[in-house]
Short mmCIF file of C-alpha atoms in Angstrom, two decimals:
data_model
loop_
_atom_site.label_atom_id
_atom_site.label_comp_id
_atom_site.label_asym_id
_atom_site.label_seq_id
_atom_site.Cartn_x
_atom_site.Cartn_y
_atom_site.Cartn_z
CA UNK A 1 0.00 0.00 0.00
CA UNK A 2 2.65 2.00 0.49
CA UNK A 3 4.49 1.26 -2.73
CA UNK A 4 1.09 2.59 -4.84
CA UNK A 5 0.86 5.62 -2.56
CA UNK A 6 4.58 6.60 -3.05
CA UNK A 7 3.67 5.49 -6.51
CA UNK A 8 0.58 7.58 -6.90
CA UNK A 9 2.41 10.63 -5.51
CA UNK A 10 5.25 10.59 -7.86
CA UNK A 11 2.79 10.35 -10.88
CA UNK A 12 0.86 13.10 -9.32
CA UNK A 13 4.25 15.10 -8.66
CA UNK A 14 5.32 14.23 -12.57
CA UNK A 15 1.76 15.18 -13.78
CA UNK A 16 1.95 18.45 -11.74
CA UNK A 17 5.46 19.18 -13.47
CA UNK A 18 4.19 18.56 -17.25
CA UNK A 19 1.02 20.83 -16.92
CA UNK A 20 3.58 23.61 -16.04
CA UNK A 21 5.15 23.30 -19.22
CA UNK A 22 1.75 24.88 -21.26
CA UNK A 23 1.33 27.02 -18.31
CA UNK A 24 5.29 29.00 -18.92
CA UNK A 25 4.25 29.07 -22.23
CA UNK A 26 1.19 30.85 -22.02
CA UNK A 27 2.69 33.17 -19.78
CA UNK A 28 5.28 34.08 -22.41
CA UNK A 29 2.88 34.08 -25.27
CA UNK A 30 0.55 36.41 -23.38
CA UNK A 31 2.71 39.38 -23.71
CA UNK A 32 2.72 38.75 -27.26
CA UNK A 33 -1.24 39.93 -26.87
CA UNK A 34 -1.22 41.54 -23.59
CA UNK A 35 -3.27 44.99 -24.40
CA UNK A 36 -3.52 46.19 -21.11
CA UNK A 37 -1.04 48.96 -21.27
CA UNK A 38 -2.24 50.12 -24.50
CA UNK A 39 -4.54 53.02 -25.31
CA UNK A 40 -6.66 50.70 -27.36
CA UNK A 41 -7.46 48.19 -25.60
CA UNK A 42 -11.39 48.78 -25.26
CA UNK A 43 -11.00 48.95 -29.35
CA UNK A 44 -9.16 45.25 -29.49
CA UNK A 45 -6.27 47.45 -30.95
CA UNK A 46 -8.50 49.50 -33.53
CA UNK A 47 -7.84 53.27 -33.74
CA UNK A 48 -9.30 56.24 -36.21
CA UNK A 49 -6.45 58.40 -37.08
CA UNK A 50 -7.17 61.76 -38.17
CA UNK A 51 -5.50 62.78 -41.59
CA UNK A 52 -4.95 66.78 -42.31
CA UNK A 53 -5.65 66.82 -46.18
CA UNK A 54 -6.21 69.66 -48.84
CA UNK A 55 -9.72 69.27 -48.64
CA UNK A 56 -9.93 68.99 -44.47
CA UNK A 57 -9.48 66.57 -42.03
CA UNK A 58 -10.86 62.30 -42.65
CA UNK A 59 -9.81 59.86 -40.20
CA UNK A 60 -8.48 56.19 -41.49
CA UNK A 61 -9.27 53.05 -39.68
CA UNK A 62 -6.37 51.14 -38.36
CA UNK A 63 -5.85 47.81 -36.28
CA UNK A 64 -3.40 46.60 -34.29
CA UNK A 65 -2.25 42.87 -33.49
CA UNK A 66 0.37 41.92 -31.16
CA UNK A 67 3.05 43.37 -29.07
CA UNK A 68 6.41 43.44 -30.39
CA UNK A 69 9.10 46.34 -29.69
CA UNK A 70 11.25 45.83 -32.46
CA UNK A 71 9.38 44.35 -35.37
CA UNK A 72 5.69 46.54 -36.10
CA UNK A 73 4.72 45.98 -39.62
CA UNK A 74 2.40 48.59 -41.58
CA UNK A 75 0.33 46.61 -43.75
CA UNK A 76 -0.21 48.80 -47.41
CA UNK A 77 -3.28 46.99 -49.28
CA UNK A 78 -3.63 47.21 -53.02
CA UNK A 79 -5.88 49.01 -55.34
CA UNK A 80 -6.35 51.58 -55.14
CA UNK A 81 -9.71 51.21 -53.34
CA UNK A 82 -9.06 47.82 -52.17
CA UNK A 83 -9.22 47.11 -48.42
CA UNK A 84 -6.99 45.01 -45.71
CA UNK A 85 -9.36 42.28 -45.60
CA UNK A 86 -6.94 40.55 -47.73
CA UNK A 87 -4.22 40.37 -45.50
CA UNK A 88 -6.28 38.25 -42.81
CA UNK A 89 -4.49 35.46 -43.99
CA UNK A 90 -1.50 37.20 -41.70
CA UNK A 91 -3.11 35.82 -38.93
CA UNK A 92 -2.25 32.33 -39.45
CA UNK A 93 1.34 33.51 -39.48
CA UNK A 94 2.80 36.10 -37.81
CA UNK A 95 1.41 35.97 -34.52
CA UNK A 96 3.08 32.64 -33.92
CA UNK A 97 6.62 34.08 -35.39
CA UNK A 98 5.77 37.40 -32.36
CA UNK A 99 5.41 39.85 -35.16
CA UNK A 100 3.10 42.72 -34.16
CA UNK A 101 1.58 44.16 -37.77
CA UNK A 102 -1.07 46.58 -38.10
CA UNK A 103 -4.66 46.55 -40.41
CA UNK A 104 -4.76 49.82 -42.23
CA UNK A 105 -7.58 50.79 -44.82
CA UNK A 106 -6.47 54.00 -46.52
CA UNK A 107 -8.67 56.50 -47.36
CA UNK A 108 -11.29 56.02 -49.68
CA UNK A 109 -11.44 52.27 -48.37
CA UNK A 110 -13.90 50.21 -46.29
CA UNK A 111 -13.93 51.61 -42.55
CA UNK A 112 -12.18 54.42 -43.18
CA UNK A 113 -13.90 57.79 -44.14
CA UNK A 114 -14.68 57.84 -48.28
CA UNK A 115 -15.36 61.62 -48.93
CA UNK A 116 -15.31 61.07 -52.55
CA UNK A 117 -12.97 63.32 -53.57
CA UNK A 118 -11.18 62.74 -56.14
CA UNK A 119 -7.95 65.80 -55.51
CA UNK A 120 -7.07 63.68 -52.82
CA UNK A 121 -6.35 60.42 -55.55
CA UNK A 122 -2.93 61.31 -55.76
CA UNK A 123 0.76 59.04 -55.16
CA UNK A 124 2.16 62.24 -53.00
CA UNK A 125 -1.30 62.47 -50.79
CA UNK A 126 -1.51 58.92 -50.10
CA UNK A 127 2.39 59.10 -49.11
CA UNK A 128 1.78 61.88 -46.71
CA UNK A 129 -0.88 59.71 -45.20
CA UNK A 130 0.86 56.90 -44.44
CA UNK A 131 3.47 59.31 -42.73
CA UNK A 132 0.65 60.71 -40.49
CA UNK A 133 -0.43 57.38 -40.07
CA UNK A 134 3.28 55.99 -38.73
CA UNK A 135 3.10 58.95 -36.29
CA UNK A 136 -0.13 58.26 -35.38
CA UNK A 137 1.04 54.74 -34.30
CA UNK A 138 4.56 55.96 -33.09
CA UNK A 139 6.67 53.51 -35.42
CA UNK A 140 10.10 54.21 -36.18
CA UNK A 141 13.60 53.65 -37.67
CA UNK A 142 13.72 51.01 -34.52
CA UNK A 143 10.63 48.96 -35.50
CA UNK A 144 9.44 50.02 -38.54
CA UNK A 145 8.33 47.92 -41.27
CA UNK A 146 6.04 48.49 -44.60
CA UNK A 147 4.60 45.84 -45.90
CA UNK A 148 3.20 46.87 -49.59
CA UNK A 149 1.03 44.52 -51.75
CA UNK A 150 0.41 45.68 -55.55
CA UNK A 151 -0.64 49.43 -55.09
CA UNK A 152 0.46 49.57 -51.72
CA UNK A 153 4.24 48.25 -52.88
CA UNK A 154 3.96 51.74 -54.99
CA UNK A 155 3.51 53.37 -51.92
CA UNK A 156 5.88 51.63 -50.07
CA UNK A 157 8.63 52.11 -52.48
CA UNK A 158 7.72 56.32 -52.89
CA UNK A 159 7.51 56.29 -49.09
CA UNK A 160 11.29 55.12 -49.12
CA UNK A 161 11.95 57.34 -51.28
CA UNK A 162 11.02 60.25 -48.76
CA UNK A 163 10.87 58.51 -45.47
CA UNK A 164 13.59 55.96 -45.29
CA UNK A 165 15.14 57.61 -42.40
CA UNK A 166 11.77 56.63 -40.51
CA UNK A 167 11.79 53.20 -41.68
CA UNK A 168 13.67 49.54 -40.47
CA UNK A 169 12.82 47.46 -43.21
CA UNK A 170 10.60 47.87 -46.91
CA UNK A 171 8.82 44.63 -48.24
CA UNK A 172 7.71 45.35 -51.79
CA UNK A 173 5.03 42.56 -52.71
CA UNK A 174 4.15 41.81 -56.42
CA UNK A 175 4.32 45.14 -58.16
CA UNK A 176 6.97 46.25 -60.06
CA UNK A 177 8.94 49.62 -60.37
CA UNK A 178 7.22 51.05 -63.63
CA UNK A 179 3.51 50.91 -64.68
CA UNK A 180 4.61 51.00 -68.58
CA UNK A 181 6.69 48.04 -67.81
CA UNK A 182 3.23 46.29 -66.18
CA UNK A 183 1.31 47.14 -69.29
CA UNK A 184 4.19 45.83 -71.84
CA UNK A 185 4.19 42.32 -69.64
CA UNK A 186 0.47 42.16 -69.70
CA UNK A 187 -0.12 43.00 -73.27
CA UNK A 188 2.74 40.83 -74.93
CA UNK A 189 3.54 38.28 -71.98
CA UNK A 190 0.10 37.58 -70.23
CA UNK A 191 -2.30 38.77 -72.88
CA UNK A 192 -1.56 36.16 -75.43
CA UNK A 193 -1.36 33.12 -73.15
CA UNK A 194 -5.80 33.82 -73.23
CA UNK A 195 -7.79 32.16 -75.85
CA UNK A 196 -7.71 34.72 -78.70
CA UNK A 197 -11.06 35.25 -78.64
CA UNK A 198 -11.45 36.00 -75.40
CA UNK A 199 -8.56 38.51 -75.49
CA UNK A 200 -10.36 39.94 -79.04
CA UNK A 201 -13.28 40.35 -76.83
CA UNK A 202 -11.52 42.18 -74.01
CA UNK A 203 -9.63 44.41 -76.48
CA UNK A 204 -12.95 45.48 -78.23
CA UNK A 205 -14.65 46.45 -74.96
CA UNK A 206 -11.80 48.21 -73.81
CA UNK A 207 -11.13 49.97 -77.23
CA UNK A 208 -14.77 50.87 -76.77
CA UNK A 209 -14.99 52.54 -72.81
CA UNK A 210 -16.93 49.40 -71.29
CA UNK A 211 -14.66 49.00 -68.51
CA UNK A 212 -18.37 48.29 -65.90
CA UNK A 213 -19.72 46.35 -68.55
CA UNK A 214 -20.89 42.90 -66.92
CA UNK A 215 -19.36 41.37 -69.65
CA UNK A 216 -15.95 42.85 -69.65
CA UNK A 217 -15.85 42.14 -66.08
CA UNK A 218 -16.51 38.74 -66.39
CA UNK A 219 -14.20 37.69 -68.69
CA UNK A 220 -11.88 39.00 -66.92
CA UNK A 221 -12.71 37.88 -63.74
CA UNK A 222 -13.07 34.26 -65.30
CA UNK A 223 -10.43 33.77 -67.63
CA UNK A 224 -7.54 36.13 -66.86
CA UNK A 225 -8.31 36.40 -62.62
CA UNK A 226 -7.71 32.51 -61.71
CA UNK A 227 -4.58 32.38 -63.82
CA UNK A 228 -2.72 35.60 -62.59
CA UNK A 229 -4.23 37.22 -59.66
CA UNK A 230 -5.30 34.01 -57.42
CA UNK A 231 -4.60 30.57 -58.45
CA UNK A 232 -7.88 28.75 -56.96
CA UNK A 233 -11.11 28.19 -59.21
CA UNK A 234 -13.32 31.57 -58.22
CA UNK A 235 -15.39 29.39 -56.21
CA UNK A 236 -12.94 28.62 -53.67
CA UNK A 237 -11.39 31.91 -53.32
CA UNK A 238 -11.34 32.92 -49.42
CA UNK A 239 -14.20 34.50 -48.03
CA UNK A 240 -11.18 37.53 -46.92
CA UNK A 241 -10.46 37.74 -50.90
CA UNK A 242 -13.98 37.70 -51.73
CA UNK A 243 -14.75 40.44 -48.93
CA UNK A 244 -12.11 42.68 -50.22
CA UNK A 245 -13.03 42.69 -53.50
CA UNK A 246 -16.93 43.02 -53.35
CA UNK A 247 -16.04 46.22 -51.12
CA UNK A 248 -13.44 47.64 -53.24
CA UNK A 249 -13.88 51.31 -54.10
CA UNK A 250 -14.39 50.90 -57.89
CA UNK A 251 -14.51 54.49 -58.79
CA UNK A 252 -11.09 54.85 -57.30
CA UNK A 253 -9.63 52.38 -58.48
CA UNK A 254 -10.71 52.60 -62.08
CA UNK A 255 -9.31 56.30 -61.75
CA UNK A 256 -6.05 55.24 -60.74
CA UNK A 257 -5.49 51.84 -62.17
CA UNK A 258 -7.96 51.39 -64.25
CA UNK A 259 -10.90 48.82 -64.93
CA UNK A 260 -9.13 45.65 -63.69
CA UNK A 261 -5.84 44.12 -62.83
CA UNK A 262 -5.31 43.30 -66.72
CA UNK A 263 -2.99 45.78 -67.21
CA UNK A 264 -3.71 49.62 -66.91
CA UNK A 265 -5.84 51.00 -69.62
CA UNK A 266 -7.72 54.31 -70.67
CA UNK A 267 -6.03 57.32 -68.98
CA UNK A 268 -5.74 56.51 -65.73
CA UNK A 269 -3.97 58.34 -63.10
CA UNK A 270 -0.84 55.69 -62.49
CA UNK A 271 -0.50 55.20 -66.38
CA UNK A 272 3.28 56.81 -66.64
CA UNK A 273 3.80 55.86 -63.14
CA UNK A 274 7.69 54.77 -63.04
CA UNK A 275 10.43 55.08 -60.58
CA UNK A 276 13.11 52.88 -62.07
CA UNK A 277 15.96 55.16 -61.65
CA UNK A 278 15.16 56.15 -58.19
CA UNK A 279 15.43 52.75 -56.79
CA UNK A 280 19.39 53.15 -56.01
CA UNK A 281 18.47 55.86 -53.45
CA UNK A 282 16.78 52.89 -51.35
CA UNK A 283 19.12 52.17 -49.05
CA UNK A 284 16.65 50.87 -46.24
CA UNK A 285 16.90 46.58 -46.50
CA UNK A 286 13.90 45.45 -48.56
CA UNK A 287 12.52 42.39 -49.91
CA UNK A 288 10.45 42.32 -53.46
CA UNK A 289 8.22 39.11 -53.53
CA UNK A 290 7.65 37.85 -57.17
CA UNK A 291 4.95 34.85 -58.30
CA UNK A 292 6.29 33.06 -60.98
CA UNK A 293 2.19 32.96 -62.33
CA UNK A 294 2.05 37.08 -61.24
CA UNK A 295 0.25 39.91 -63.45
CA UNK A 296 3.61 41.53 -62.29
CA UNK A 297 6.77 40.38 -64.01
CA UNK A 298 8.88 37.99 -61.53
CA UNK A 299 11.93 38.97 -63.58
CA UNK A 300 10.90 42.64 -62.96
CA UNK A 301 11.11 42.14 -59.70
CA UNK A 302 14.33 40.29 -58.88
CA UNK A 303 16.01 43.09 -60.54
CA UNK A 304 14.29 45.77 -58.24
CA UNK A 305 15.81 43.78 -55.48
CA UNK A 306 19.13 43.94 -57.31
CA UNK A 307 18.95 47.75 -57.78
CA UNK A 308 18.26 48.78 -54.09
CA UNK A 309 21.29 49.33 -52.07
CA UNK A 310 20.51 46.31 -49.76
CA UNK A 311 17.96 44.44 -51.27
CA UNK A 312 17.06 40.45 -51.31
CA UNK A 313 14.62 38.61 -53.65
CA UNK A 314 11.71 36.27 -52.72
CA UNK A 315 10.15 34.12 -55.55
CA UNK A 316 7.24 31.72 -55.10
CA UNK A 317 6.86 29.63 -57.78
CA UNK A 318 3.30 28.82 -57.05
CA UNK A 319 2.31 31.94 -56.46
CA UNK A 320 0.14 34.82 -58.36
CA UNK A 321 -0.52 38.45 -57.85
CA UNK A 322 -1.94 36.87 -54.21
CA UNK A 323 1.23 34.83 -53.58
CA UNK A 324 0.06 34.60 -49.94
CA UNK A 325 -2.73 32.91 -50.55
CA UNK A 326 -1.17 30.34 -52.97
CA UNK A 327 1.99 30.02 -52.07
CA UNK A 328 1.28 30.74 -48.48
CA UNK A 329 4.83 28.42 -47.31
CA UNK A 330 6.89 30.26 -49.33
CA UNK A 331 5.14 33.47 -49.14
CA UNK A 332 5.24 33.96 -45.48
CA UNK A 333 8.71 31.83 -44.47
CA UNK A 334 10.59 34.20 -46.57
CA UNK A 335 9.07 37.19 -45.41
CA UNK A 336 9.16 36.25 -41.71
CA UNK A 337 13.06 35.18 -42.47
CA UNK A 338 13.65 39.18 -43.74
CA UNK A 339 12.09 40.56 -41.14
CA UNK A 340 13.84 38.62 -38.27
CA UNK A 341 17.48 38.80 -40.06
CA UNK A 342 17.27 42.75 -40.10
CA UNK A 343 16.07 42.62 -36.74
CA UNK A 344 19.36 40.77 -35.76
CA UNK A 345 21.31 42.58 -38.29
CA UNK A 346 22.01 39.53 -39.70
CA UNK A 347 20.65 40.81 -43.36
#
């Protein structure tokens, strides 16, 4: 009897010391989302910045997730008009590598305020926002990373261009440096990998203004969309894709980039766009992500990484114009890896 109580203790004394092991690592993962000495915590990390503009003062809906000192990442959706649904996917991966990153819906999109005004559709304007925005959020040269997708790697690299000093670290995702470089690779890369009558089709509706025209939209949307932008059957798309498109601000982005992601047509604003001889000025690290299936050149975008003054190169050979969404692994190791090398200054 007592041989099983001695027993019994020990197993109880063993059992006691394993449940501890969760228990130390909760406690050290809690900091990770511990909110209580933050301003927002009744928010869940949300705050409406104010933005001083030419036409008066809008406020833009941010989010915050995590707690990390040295690694805050401002996430730049695309677009224009899009939103940061998109980027939910983030949460599947950079909470568990302790990177704190922020939601950010630029003005114009979703939450944030949409006044309609079409002065403020403008590379410099949306520049100085996200400048108010990292004050706002009081990021700098010791934490601060941009994380641009599409549109918002335009802003990313124009806000190196004038606000590298504030920065830690630029990731450039799946846009290139010139917009007359993106309409070459569309129209004699992408364009004639489509059925030629489909791409007739396109061409005549687009030669003709009918860039809302259901039609023109759905070709698009079925023939050119699940080859270059997102590499699932529409069907299966993610309900954060889906939401981000059905709530895209359409009459912004057809101003600035046109009537879809099939190039950049008619005159809008981001036509002439192109900053390749600037890019030696970067001298901030950065990372530009290429899919080897992307509406962006890949090619285009290993060279950017070779023209920056300390740049590296991600490619995801699975991937699309949404590499993080189909070629999630790849996607996210290699942008987690950037991050946490400049962080040690091991880049």
């Amino acid at each position: 009897m007592k041989t099983f109580s001695a027993l019994l203790l020990s197993l109880l004394l063993l059992s006691c010391g394993e449940k501890t092991k969760p228990e130390e690592k909760s406690t050290a993962d809690s900091s990770y989302l511990d909110y209580s000495d933050r301003d927002d915590k009744l928010s869940g990390g949300v705050k409406l910045i104010p933005i001083e503009t030419a036409s008066g003062t809008f406020k833009v809906w941010t989010k915050r997730v995590g707690n990390n000192p040295d690694m805050k990442v401002l996430l730049l959706h695309g677009g224009p008009g899009a939103t940061h649904e998109y980027f939910e996917v983030f949460d599947s991966y950079f909470p568990n590598a302790g990177i704190e990153y922020y939601y950010y819906d630029q003005l114009e999109s979703a939450y944030s305020d949409q006044p309609n005004d079409s002065i403020l559709w403008s590379v410099d304007r949306y520049v100085d926002e996200v400048e108010q925005v990292r004050q706002a959020l009081g990021l700098d040269s010791t934490n601060f990373y941009i994380l641009g997708s599409s549109w918002g790697g335009i802003l990313g690299m124009e806000y190196a261009l004038k606000h590298q000093d504030k920065m830690k670290g630029l990731i450039i995702s799946n846009m290139m440096a010139s917009i007359p470089d993106y309409i070459k690779y569309a129209e004699e890369v992408l364009g004639p990998q489509l059925d030629p009558d489909v791409l007739k089709e396109i061409r005549q509706l687009e030669s003709e203004g009918k860039f809302t025209d259901p039609r023109y939209l759905e070709l698009v949307g079925t023939h050119y969309y699940p080859k270059h932008v997102l590499r699932m059957p529409p069907d299966q798309w993610p309900d954060p894709v889906n939401r981000a498109f059905a709530n895209i601000n359409y009459d912004l982005y057809l101003t600035m980039q046109g009537p879809s992601e099939f190039g950049v047509v008619g005159d809008a604003k981001l036509k002439n766009w192109d900053i390749k001889d600037q890019l030696k000025k970067i001298t901030v690290p950065t990372l530009a992500i290429g899919g080897a299936h992307d509406t962006m050149d890949p090619e285009h975008m290993e060279w950017i990484a070779g023209e920056v003054q300390n740049g590296r190169y991600l490619h995801c050979p699975e991937g699309s114009h949404l590499a993080m969404y189909d070629d999630p692994e790849t996607y996210f190791e290699g942008v987690i890896r950037f991050i946490k090398d400049v962080d040690k200054g091991e880049f």
